GROMACS .gro file of C-alpha atoms in nm:
model
  457
    1MET     CA    1  25.829  10.107  -2.586
    2ALA     CA    2  25.970  10.454  -2.541
    3ARG     CA    3  26.002  10.694  -2.254
    4ASP     CA    4  25.808  11.022  -2.285
    5GLY     CA    5  25.840  11.358  -2.121
    6PRO     CA    6  26.061  11.657  -2.038
    7PRO     CA    7  26.433  11.638  -1.952
    8LEU     CA    8  26.533  11.458  -1.633
    9VAL     CA    9  26.703  11.626  -1.339
   10ALA     CA   10  26.837  11.368  -1.092
   11ILE     CA   11  26.900  11.437  -0.722
   12VAL     CA   12  27.189  11.224  -0.596
   13GLY     CA   13  27.404  11.203  -0.286
   14ARG     CA   14  27.500  10.976  -0.002
   15PRO     CA   15  27.229  10.856   0.241
   16ASN     CA   16  27.060  11.104   0.475
   17VAL     CA   17  27.179  11.433   0.324
   18GLY     CA   18  26.819  11.551   0.274
   19LYS     CA   19  26.745  11.448  -0.085
   20SER     CA   20  26.378  11.365  -0.026
   21SER     CA   21  26.318  11.683   0.176
   22PHE     CA   22  26.479  11.879  -0.107
   23PHE     CA   23  26.264  11.692  -0.362
   24ASN     CA   24  25.948  11.780  -0.168
   25ARG     CA   25  26.057  12.143  -0.132
   26LEU     CA   26  26.099  12.187  -0.507
   27LEU     CA   27  25.756  12.032  -0.571
   28HIS     CA   28  25.581  12.231  -0.293
   29ARG     CA   29  25.420  11.912  -0.169
   30ARG     CA   30  25.512  11.607   0.037
   31LEU     CA   31  25.548  11.342  -0.232
   32ALA     CA   32  25.853  11.156  -0.104
   33ILE     CA   33  25.843  10.994   0.239
   34VAL     CA   34  26.077  11.172   0.480
   35GLU     CA   35  26.194  11.020   0.809
   36ALA     CA   36  26.517  11.043   1.009
   37VAL     CA   37  26.615  10.699   0.882
   38PRO     CA   38  26.918  10.651   0.652
   39GLY     CA   39  26.841  10.462   0.333
   40LEU     CA   40  26.466  10.529   0.343
   41THR     CA   41  26.433  10.609  -0.029
   42ARG     CA   42  26.501  10.305  -0.248
   43ASP     CA   43  26.334  10.356  -0.585
   44ARG     CA   44  26.357  10.647  -0.825
   45LEU     CA   45  26.064  10.877  -0.755
   46GLU     CA   46  25.972  11.113  -1.040
   47ALA     CA   47  25.748  11.419  -1.064
   48ALA     CA   48  25.705  11.715  -1.299
   49CYS     CA   49  25.856  12.039  -1.168
   50GLU     CA   50  25.777  12.380  -1.323
   51TRP     CA   51  25.970  12.703  -1.283
   52ARG     CA   52  25.926  13.024  -1.481
   53GLY     CA   53  25.724  12.855  -1.753
   54ARG     CA   54  25.967  12.567  -1.806
   55THR     CA   55  25.898  12.210  -1.702
   56PHE     CA   56  26.142  11.932  -1.621
   57THR     CA   57  26.112  11.594  -1.451
   58LEU     CA   58  26.267  11.582  -1.106
   59VAL     CA   59  26.400  11.244  -0.990
   60ASP     CA   60  26.458  11.157  -0.625
   61THR     CA   61  26.700  10.867  -0.579
   62GLY     CA   62  26.816  10.643  -0.298
   63GLY     CA   63  27.137  10.714  -0.111
   64LEU     CA   64  27.437  10.624  -0.326
   65VAL     CA   65  27.662  10.376  -0.144
   66LEU     CA   66  27.950  10.259  -0.361
   67GLY     CA   67  28.139   9.931  -0.339
   68LYS     CA   68  27.862   9.678  -0.262
   69THR     CA   69  27.774   9.444  -0.547
   70GLN     CA   70  27.490   9.241  -0.395
   71GLY     CA   71  27.177   9.287  -0.187
   72LEU     CA   72  26.930   9.570  -0.150
   73THR     CA   73  27.195   9.842  -0.117
   74ALA     CA   74  27.346   9.740  -0.451
   75SER     CA   75  27.000   9.741  -0.614
   76VAL     CA   76  26.937  10.093  -0.486
   77ARG     CA   77  27.278  10.201  -0.618
   78ARG     CA   78  27.197  10.062  -0.964
   79GLN     CA   79  26.873  10.261  -0.967
   80THR     CA   80  27.067  10.577  -0.888
   81GLU     CA   81  27.322  10.498  -1.160
   82HIS     CA   82  27.037  10.455  -1.411
   83ALA     CA   83  26.898  10.793  -1.306
   84ILE     CA   84  27.238  10.956  -1.355
   85ALA     CA   85  27.275  10.797  -1.699
   86ASP     CA   86  26.931  10.923  -1.807
   87ALA     CA   87  26.964  11.270  -1.658
   88ALA     CA   88  27.028  11.592  -1.849
   89LEU     CA   89  27.140  11.751  -1.521
   90VAL     CA   90  27.249  11.610  -1.184
   91LEU     CA   91  27.190  11.790  -0.854
   92PHE     CA   92  27.459  11.656  -0.621
   93LEU     CA   93  27.354  11.710  -0.258
   94VAL     CA   94  27.607  11.722   0.024
   95ASP     CA   95  27.560  11.801   0.393
   96ALA     CA   96  27.700  12.144   0.491
   97LYS     CA   97  27.668  12.066   0.862
   98ALA     CA   98  27.846  11.730   0.848
   99GLY     CA   99  28.115  11.856   0.612
  100LEU     CA  100  28.305  11.673   0.340
  101THR     CA  101  28.315  11.292   0.373
  102PRO     CA  102  28.502  11.020   0.180
  103GLN     CA  103  28.166  10.908   0.038
  104ASP     CA  104  28.110  11.254  -0.110
  105ALA     CA  105  28.449  11.237  -0.280
  106GLU     CA  106  28.373  10.891  -0.424
  107ILE     CA  107  28.039  11.008  -0.566
  108ALA     CA  108  28.206  11.316  -0.716
  109ASP     CA  109  28.452  11.086  -0.896
  110VAL     CA  110  28.161  10.885  -1.040
  111LEU     CA  111  27.986  11.199  -1.164
  112ARG     CA  112  28.301  11.330  -1.330
  113ARG     CA  113  28.349  10.999  -1.513
  114GLN     CA  114  27.986  11.003  -1.628
  115GLY     CA  115  28.041  11.342  -1.790
  116ARG     CA  116  27.702  11.477  -1.679
  117ALA     CA  117  27.630  11.843  -1.608
  118VAL     CA  118  27.633  11.883  -1.228
  119LEU     CA  119  27.518  12.148  -0.981
  120LEU     CA  120  27.680  12.102  -0.638
  121LEU     CA  121  27.436  12.185  -0.355
  122ALA     CA  122  27.543  12.222   0.008
  123ASN     CA  123  27.222  12.137   0.192
  124LYS     CA  124  27.139  12.210   0.558
  125ALA     CA  125  27.306  12.552   0.533
  126ASP     CA  126  27.056  12.684   0.784
  127ASP     CA  127  27.288  12.941   0.941
  128ALA     CA  128  27.605  13.140   0.868
  129ALA     CA  129  27.834  12.878   1.025
  130ALA     CA  130  27.700  12.601   0.805
  131GLU     CA  131  27.726  12.826   0.501
  132LEU     CA  132  28.094  12.882   0.574
  133ASN     CA  133  28.144  12.505   0.597
  134ALA     CA  134  28.014  12.474   0.239
  135ALA     CA  135  28.339  12.624   0.108
  136GLU     CA  136  28.533  12.302   0.171
  137PHE     CA  137  28.331  12.125  -0.101
  138HIS     CA  138  28.526  12.322  -0.363
  139THR     CA  139  28.785  12.044  -0.337
  140LEU     CA  140  28.541  11.805  -0.513
  141GLY     CA  141  28.616  11.981  -0.842
  142LEU     CA  142  28.250  12.022  -0.943
  143GLY     CA  143  28.233  12.402  -0.933
  144ASP     CA  144  28.115  12.640  -0.666
  145PRO     CA  145  27.891  12.476  -0.403
  146MET     CA  146  27.553  12.650  -0.372
  147PRO     CA  147  27.439  12.680  -0.008
  148ILE     CA  148  27.072  12.585   0.035
  149SER     CA  149  26.832  12.470   0.305
  150ALA     CA  150  26.561  12.228   0.198
  151THR     CA  151  26.378  12.259   0.532
  152ALA     CA  152  26.385  12.640   0.549
  153GLY     CA  153  26.360  12.702   0.173
  154ARG     CA  154  26.680  12.905   0.167
  155GLY     CA  155  26.838  12.951  -0.178
  156ILE     CA  156  26.572  12.744  -0.359
  157GLY     CA  157  26.468  13.020  -0.602
  158ASP     CA  158  26.827  13.087  -0.710
  159LEU     CA  159  26.884  12.715  -0.750
  160LEU     CA  160  26.579  12.672  -0.975
  161ASP     CA  161  26.697  12.965  -1.189
  162ALA     CA  162  27.030  12.783  -1.228
  163VAL     CA  163  26.853  12.457  -1.320
  164VAL     CA  164  26.642  12.624  -1.591
  165ALA     CA  165  26.947  12.806  -1.730
  166ALA     CA  166  27.150  12.481  -1.741
  167LEU     CA  167  26.870  12.289  -1.915
  168PHE     CA  168  26.732  12.544  -2.159
  169GLY     CA  169  26.970  12.838  -2.165
  170ALA     CA  170  26.905  13.182  -2.026
  171GLY     CA  171  26.710  13.296  -2.334
  172ALA     CA  172  26.507  12.980  -2.402
  173PRO     CA  173  26.135  13.048  -2.459
  174ALA     CA  174  25.881  12.925  -2.207
  175GLY     CA  175  25.744  12.584  -2.296
  176ALA     CA  176  26.075  12.458  -2.431
  177ALA     CA  177  26.080  12.182  -2.173
  178GLY     CA  178  25.962  11.906  -2.398
  179ARG     CA  179  25.695  11.812  -2.649
  180GLU     CA  180  25.363  11.980  -2.583
  181PRO     CA  181  25.060  11.753  -2.623
  182GLU     CA  182  24.911  11.780  -2.968
  183ALA     CA  183  24.540  11.830  -3.034
  184GLY     CA  184  24.488  11.464  -3.124
  185ASP     CA  185  24.670  11.325  -2.822
  186SER     CA  186  24.464  11.123  -2.575
  187ALA     CA  187  24.531  11.128  -2.205
  188PRO     CA  188  24.762  10.849  -2.084
  189VAL     CA  189  24.609  10.547  -1.917
  190ARG     CA  190  24.719  10.552  -1.554
  191ILE     CA  191  24.777  10.198  -1.426
  192ALA     CA  192  24.833  10.130  -1.055
  193PHE     CA  193  24.983   9.794  -0.952
  194LEU     CA  194  24.832   9.697  -0.615
  195GLY     CA  195  24.867   9.390  -0.398
  196ARG     CA  196  25.016   9.245  -0.084
  197PRO     CA  197  25.392   9.275  -0.016
  198ASN     CA  198  25.626   9.062  -0.225
  199VAL     CA  199  25.376   8.939  -0.487
  200GLY     CA  200  25.580   9.081  -0.777
  201LYS     CA  201  25.435   9.427  -0.845
  202SER     CA  202  25.773   9.589  -0.907
  203SER     CA  203  25.889   9.293  -1.115
  204LEU     CA  204  25.585   9.332  -1.341
  205VAL     CA  205  25.656   9.703  -1.385
  206ASN     CA  206  26.017   9.625  -1.476
  207ALA     CA  207  25.902   9.357  -1.722
  208LEU     CA  208  25.680   9.614  -1.894
  209LEU     CA  209  25.960   9.868  -1.910
  210GLY     CA  210  26.221   9.620  -2.027
  211GLN     CA  211  26.460   9.743  -1.757
  212ASP     CA  212  26.503   9.735  -1.380
  213ARG     CA  213  26.327  10.067  -1.322
  214VAL     CA  214  26.221   9.987  -0.964
  215VAL     CA  215  26.408   9.800  -0.694
  216VAL     CA  216  26.321   9.432  -0.660
  217ASP     CA  217  26.438   9.230  -0.362
  218GLU     CA  218  26.322   8.918  -0.180
  219GLN     CA  219  26.280   9.129   0.135
  220PRO     CA  220  25.909   9.220   0.168
  221GLY     CA  221  25.827   9.591   0.169
  222THR     CA  222  26.110   9.697  -0.064
  223THR     CA  223  25.889   9.955  -0.238
  224ARG     CA  224  25.790  10.241  -0.009
  225ASP     CA  225  25.686  10.530  -0.233
  226ALA     CA  226  25.437  10.515  -0.520
  227ILE     CA  227  25.658  10.526  -0.829
  228ASP     CA  228  25.518  10.679  -1.150
  229THR     CA  229  25.683  10.600  -1.483
  230ALA     CA  230  25.555  10.731  -1.818
  231LEU     CA  231  25.611  10.535  -2.138
  232THR     CA  232  25.453  10.447  -2.470
  233TYR     CA  233  25.333  10.087  -2.501
  234ASP     CA  234  25.222   9.963  -2.844
  235GLY     CA  235  25.153  10.321  -2.952
  236ARG     CA  236  24.952  10.407  -2.638
  237ARG     CA  237  25.068  10.651  -2.371
  238VAL     CA  238  25.054  10.502  -2.021
  239VAL     CA  239  25.175  10.585  -1.671
  240LEU     CA  240  25.277  10.285  -1.462
  241ILE     CA  241  25.235  10.336  -1.086
  242ASP     CA  242  25.424  10.088  -0.869
  243THR     CA  243  25.302  10.091  -0.510
  244ALA     CA  244  25.397   9.962  -0.169
  245GLY     CA  245  25.243   9.634  -0.059
  246LEU     CA  246  24.923   9.667   0.140
  247ARG     CA  247  24.905   9.477   0.468
  248ARG     CA  248  24.604   9.449   0.695
  249ARG     CA  249  24.553   9.778   0.878
  250THR     CA  250  24.617   9.621   1.218
  251ARG     CA  251  24.969   9.525   1.105
  252VAL     CA  252  25.069   9.875   0.988
  253VAL     CA  253  25.260   9.997   1.292
  254GLU     CA  254  25.577  10.176   1.174
  255SER     CA  255  25.548  10.539   1.060
  256VAL     CA  256  25.733  10.462   0.735
  257GLU     CA  257  25.484  10.188   0.651
  258TYR     CA  258  25.196  10.418   0.747
  259TYR     CA  259  25.310  10.678   0.494
  260SER     CA  260  25.374  10.407   0.234
  261THR     CA  261  25.016  10.291   0.277
  262ARG     CA  262  24.890  10.647   0.237
  263ARG     CA  263  25.091  10.684  -0.085
  264THR     CA  264  24.937  10.364  -0.217
  265HIS     CA  265  24.584  10.488  -0.148
  266GLN     CA  266  24.669  10.820  -0.317
  267ALA     CA  267  24.794  10.623  -0.619
  268LEU     CA  268  24.462  10.442  -0.630
  269VAL     CA  269  24.275  10.773  -0.648
  270ARG     CA  270  24.468  10.893  -0.953
  271ALA     CA  271  24.459  10.559  -1.139
  272ASP     CA  272  24.225  10.464  -1.424
  273VAL     CA  273  24.288  10.091  -1.397
  274VAL     CA  274  24.418   9.885  -1.107
  275VAL     CA  275  24.620   9.572  -1.176
  276LEU     CA  276  24.561   9.355  -0.871
  277VAL     CA  277  24.873   9.138  -0.846
  278ILE     CA  278  24.824   8.799  -0.679
  279ASP     CA  279  25.085   8.536  -0.598
  280ALA     CA  280  24.982   8.223  -0.792
  281ARG     CA  281  25.134   7.994  -0.529
  282GLU     CA  282  24.936   8.147  -0.242
  283GLY     CA  283  24.604   8.197  -0.418
  284ILE     CA  284  24.356   8.473  -0.341
  285THR     CA  285  24.370   8.568   0.026
  286ASP     CA  286  24.131   8.771   0.240
  287GLN     CA  287  24.365   9.069   0.201
  288ASP     CA  288  24.357   9.036  -0.179
  289GLN     CA  289  23.979   9.051  -0.163
  290ARG     CA  290  23.990   9.358   0.061
  291ILE     CA  291  24.226   9.535  -0.179
  292ALA     CA  292  24.004   9.443  -0.475
  293ARG     CA  293  23.692   9.571  -0.300
  294THR     CA  294  23.866   9.898  -0.207
  295ALA     CA  295  23.964   9.956  -0.571
  296TYR     CA  296  23.616   9.862  -0.693
  297GLU     CA  297  23.441  10.092  -0.448
  298ALA     CA  298  23.678  10.372  -0.557
  299GLY     CA  299  23.537  10.336  -0.909
  300ARG     CA  300  23.855  10.204  -1.073
  301GLY     CA  301  23.869   9.947  -1.348
  302ILE     CA  302  24.034   9.625  -1.234
  303VAL     CA  303  24.243   9.356  -1.403
  304VAL     CA  304  24.385   9.062  -1.206
  305ALA     CA  305  24.743   8.947  -1.270
  306VAL     CA  306  24.810   8.600  -1.127
  307ASN     CA  307  25.185   8.642  -1.108
  308LYS     CA  308  25.458   8.378  -1.062
  309TRP     CA  309  25.247   8.157  -1.285
  310ASP     CA  310  25.559   7.966  -1.390
  311LEU     CA  311  25.596   7.833  -1.032
  312LEU     CA  312  25.246   7.684  -1.021
  313ARG     CA  313  25.211   7.318  -1.112
  314GLY     CA  314  24.910   7.107  -1.204
  315TYR     CA  315  24.662   7.383  -1.300
  316SER     CA  316  24.554   7.504  -1.642
  317VAL     CA  317  24.506   7.870  -1.731
  318GLU     CA  318  24.131   7.812  -1.751
  319GLN     CA  319  24.120   7.660  -1.402
  320VAL     CA  320  24.308   7.953  -1.252
  321GLN     CA  321  24.080   8.201  -1.425
  322ARG     CA  322  23.765   8.023  -1.308
  323VAL     CA  323  23.884   8.006  -0.948
  324ALA     CA  324  23.988   8.372  -0.944
  325GLN     CA  325  23.664   8.491  -1.099
  326ARG     CA  326  23.462   8.288  -0.849
  327GLN     CA  327  23.653   8.422  -0.548
  328LEU     CA  328  23.632   8.778  -0.684
  329ARG     CA  329  23.279   8.750  -0.821
  330PHE     CA  330  23.185   9.090  -0.679
  331LEU     CA  331  23.418   9.236  -0.947
  332ALA     CA  332  23.176   9.123  -1.219
  333ALA     CA  333  23.356   8.918  -1.485
  334VAL     CA  334  23.697   9.071  -1.418
  335ARG     CA  335  23.973   8.977  -1.664
  336VAL     CA  336  24.227   8.736  -1.510
  337CYS     CA  337  24.575   8.716  -1.669
  338PRO     CA  338  24.839   8.460  -1.565
  339THR     CA  339  25.182   8.628  -1.577
  340SER     CA  340  25.545   8.557  -1.504
  341ALA     CA  341  25.738   8.877  -1.451
  342VAL     CA  342  26.070   8.692  -1.435
  343ARG     CA  343  26.013   8.526  -1.774
  344ARG     CA  344  25.824   8.827  -1.913
  345GLU     CA  345  25.533   8.600  -2.000
  346GLY     CA  346  25.170   8.713  -2.024
  347ILE     CA  347  25.265   9.082  -2.041
  348GLY     CA  348  25.097   9.141  -2.378
  349ALA     CA  349  24.771   8.979  -2.266
  350LEU     CA  350  24.779   9.177  -1.942
  351MET     CA  351  24.817   9.509  -2.123
  352GLU     CA  352  24.544   9.418  -2.374
  353ALA     CA  353  24.311   9.354  -2.079
  354VAL     CA  354  24.415   9.684  -1.918
  355PHE     CA  355  24.343   9.885  -2.234
  356HIS     CA  356  24.008   9.708  -2.280
  357THR     CA  357  23.909   9.778  -1.919
  358ALA     CA  358  24.011  10.143  -1.948
  359ALA     CA  359  23.802  10.175  -2.264
  360VAL     CA  360  23.485  10.024  -2.117
  361ARG     CA  361  23.525  10.229  -1.797
  362ALA     CA  362  23.531  10.543  -2.013
  363SER     CA  363  23.250  10.429  -2.245
  364ARG     CA  364  22.902  10.581  -2.264
  365ILE     CA  365  22.601  10.369  -2.361
  366PRO     CA  366  22.357  10.543  -2.596
  367THR     CA  367  22.019  10.605  -2.438
  368GLY     CA  368  21.821  10.401  -2.691
  369PRO     CA  369  22.016  10.074  -2.660
  370LEU     CA  370  22.034  10.117  -2.281
  371ASN     CA  371  21.656  10.143  -2.249
  372ARG     CA  372  21.597   9.851  -2.485
  373ALA     CA  373  21.829   9.633  -2.274
  374LEU     CA  374  21.645   9.731  -1.954
  375THR     CA  375  21.306   9.666  -2.114
  376GLN     CA  376  21.420   9.319  -2.218
  377ALA     CA  377  21.557   9.254  -1.868
  378ALA     CA  378  21.226   9.355  -1.705
  379ALA     CA  379  21.032   9.138  -1.950
  380ALA     CA  380  21.252   8.838  -1.872
  381ALA     CA  381  21.222   8.881  -1.494
  382ALA     CA  382  20.979   9.134  -1.350
  383PRO     CA  383  21.054   9.276  -1.004
  384ALA     CA  384  20.865   9.116  -0.719
  385ALA     CA  385  20.595   9.308  -0.534
  386ASP     CA  386  20.659   9.416  -0.178
  387SER     CA  387  20.445   9.324   0.124
  388ARG     CA  388  20.193   9.595   0.035
  389GLY     CA  389  20.159   9.469  -0.320
  390HIS     CA  390  20.357   9.759  -0.468
  391ARG     CA  391  20.585   9.677  -0.758
  392LEU     CA  392  20.885   9.863  -0.902
  393HIS     CA  393  20.840  10.019  -1.245
  394VAL     CA  394  21.143  10.139  -1.444
  395TYR     CA  395  21.030  10.417  -1.676
  396TYR     CA  396  21.350  10.540  -1.830
  397ALA     CA  397  21.731  10.522  -1.803
  398THR     CA  398  22.025  10.731  -1.915
  399GLN     CA  399  22.400  10.734  -1.860
  400PRO     CA  400  22.513  11.093  -1.788
  401GLU     CA  401  22.866  11.008  -1.669
  402SER     CA  402  23.150  10.767  -1.732
  403GLU     CA  403  23.474  10.673  -1.552
  404PRO     CA  404  23.304  10.477  -1.407
  405PRO     CA  405  22.973  10.438  -1.597
  406THR     CA  406  22.690  10.596  -1.399
  407ILE     CA  407  22.332  10.498  -1.488
  408VAL     CA  408  22.033  10.702  -1.373
  409LEU     CA  409  21.706  10.507  -1.343
  410PHE     CA  410  21.375  10.691  -1.332
  411VAL     CA  411  21.134  10.469  -1.136
  412ASN     CA  412  20.800  10.498  -0.963
  413ASP     CA  413  20.950  10.459  -0.614
  414PRO     CA  414  21.325  10.411  -0.543
  415ARG     CA  415  21.240  10.231  -0.218
  416LEU     CA  416  21.101   9.939  -0.419
  417MET     CA  417  21.439   9.859  -0.576
  418THR     CA  418  21.589   9.560  -0.394
  419ALA     CA  419  21.960   9.479  -0.389
  420ASP     CA  420  21.890   9.148  -0.566
  421TYR     CA  421  21.699   9.310  -0.850
  422GLN     CA  422  21.962   9.581  -0.894
  423ARG     CA  423  22.230   9.309  -0.922
  424TYR     CA  424  22.013   9.134  -1.179
  425LEU     CA  425  21.982   9.452  -1.389
  426GLU     CA  426  22.355   9.508  -1.361
  427ARG     CA  427  22.430   9.157  -1.489
  428ARG     CA  428  22.202   9.213  -1.788
  429ILE     CA  429  22.364   9.549  -1.866
  430ARG     CA  430  22.712   9.398  -1.842
  431ASP     CA  431  22.617   9.111  -2.072
  432ALA     CA  432  22.463   9.348  -2.326
  433PHE     CA  433  22.748   9.602  -2.338
  434ASP     CA  434  23.063   9.415  -2.226
  435LEU     CA  435  23.140   9.621  -1.915
  436ALA     CA  436  23.369   9.362  -1.758
  437GLY     CA  437  23.610   9.486  -1.495
  438THR     CA  438  23.455   9.828  -1.437
  439PRO     CA  439  23.219   9.930  -1.156
  440ILE     CA  440  22.874  10.062  -1.245
  441ARG     CA  441  22.721  10.338  -1.037
  442TRP     CA  442  22.341  10.346  -1.002
  443THR     CA  443  22.128  10.650  -0.920
  444LEU     CA  444  21.754  10.605  -0.866
  445ARG     CA  445  21.509  10.893  -0.909
  446GLY     CA  446  21.138  10.882  -0.837
  447ARG     CA  447  20.899  11.020  -1.095
  448ARG     CA  448  20.667  11.142  -0.817
  449PRO     CA  449  20.715  11.204  -0.442
  450PRO     CA  450  20.699  10.894  -0.220
  451GLU     CA  451  20.359  10.826  -0.069
  452THR     CA  452  20.470  10.912   0.285
  453ALA     CA  453  20.584  11.257   0.171
  454ARG     CA  454  20.250  11.329   0.000
  455THR     CA  455  20.037  11.225   0.298
  456SER     CA  456  20.246  11.426   0.544
  457GLU     CA  457  20.184  11.760   0.367
   0.00000   0.00000   0.00000
């Protein structure tokens, strides 16, 4: 597995100096959650940033607190240290209003030892007085501090010019920011990991990456933003999207959790396949079913990961798969994969199921085989007549769209299609063309106007 993409630019600093606001300002959109709460950002949040024809990957990190070796704060620090180690350039944010602090000096020492290129940014320089305060940061020994204001946008253009010059040189041609996609490249498969809090979504992402890319802690709700990570898995380009745990809507009361939930739903929209992560010890809950139905109704392919499999005793793989498929039967033969993120077990089978689901969601059934399958289905079980003795007739079918597969049925009267008979046709289509794990959209079109419309003219 290898990481893809343009050079990394990491934003670092102590807690609450405005890193996430600065991150959002550079991207011109609110991607990171911003609240007046120290330590809000925990994972590394990445996004592509473009300036003057050059593209780099911007990385927002959690507040860097040195000294602690255990607990959530230490996990956040390790994530920031990984970002610094991977970065081609570090943007070190300090607070011009608060002035120089011992924590700033400690972080500056770390950056000097790392030997990374650093731009020192004095944030919150919203007025002349704050800009004058920025001068004291010269003592950090990291060059001239650049006064900026993430909230007002002050100095952002000059800063981005400096970033591009540091990464590519003043005379570098546009497009030098990394490998451009070649003609034969396929789009990456975007995989969103969804589930309730503390079921192991982040642990599964880390197991796939082979490193602790996202913060994992026993405290529920550790992940707050939706974290995208691009990599190549077994020769295939993928984007892994770790998301915040989804609680029942009535329990989402804090503003931070509200925005986390919104980020998770936005991640669902941009995903191709959802990996629904379930805690093997707790089984499939009502909330798991709600999350699965939301993903299914959004038209996403779905694979179920029964995580923490190693902690379950007395059940075979086949039993777990049968139970899960029965409780999630509305997902239509979804693939169920027992996994153990801690032991890195079941990862290969999970990814094989993801790639298969992505392929069938993007597939298009030829018109001839589709109509033969429907003809055989109608011959095996004809639709029942309604109370007036009218019976549905399916004349023709075609699939004009994929992702998810959309089938258009031309019938004598769409009102004669019952929910039961549509489910029957869907089962026959799935059996004939192996469309497990992907929704099917149905559109019914009448060959002639309904009788009521004709008589009313």
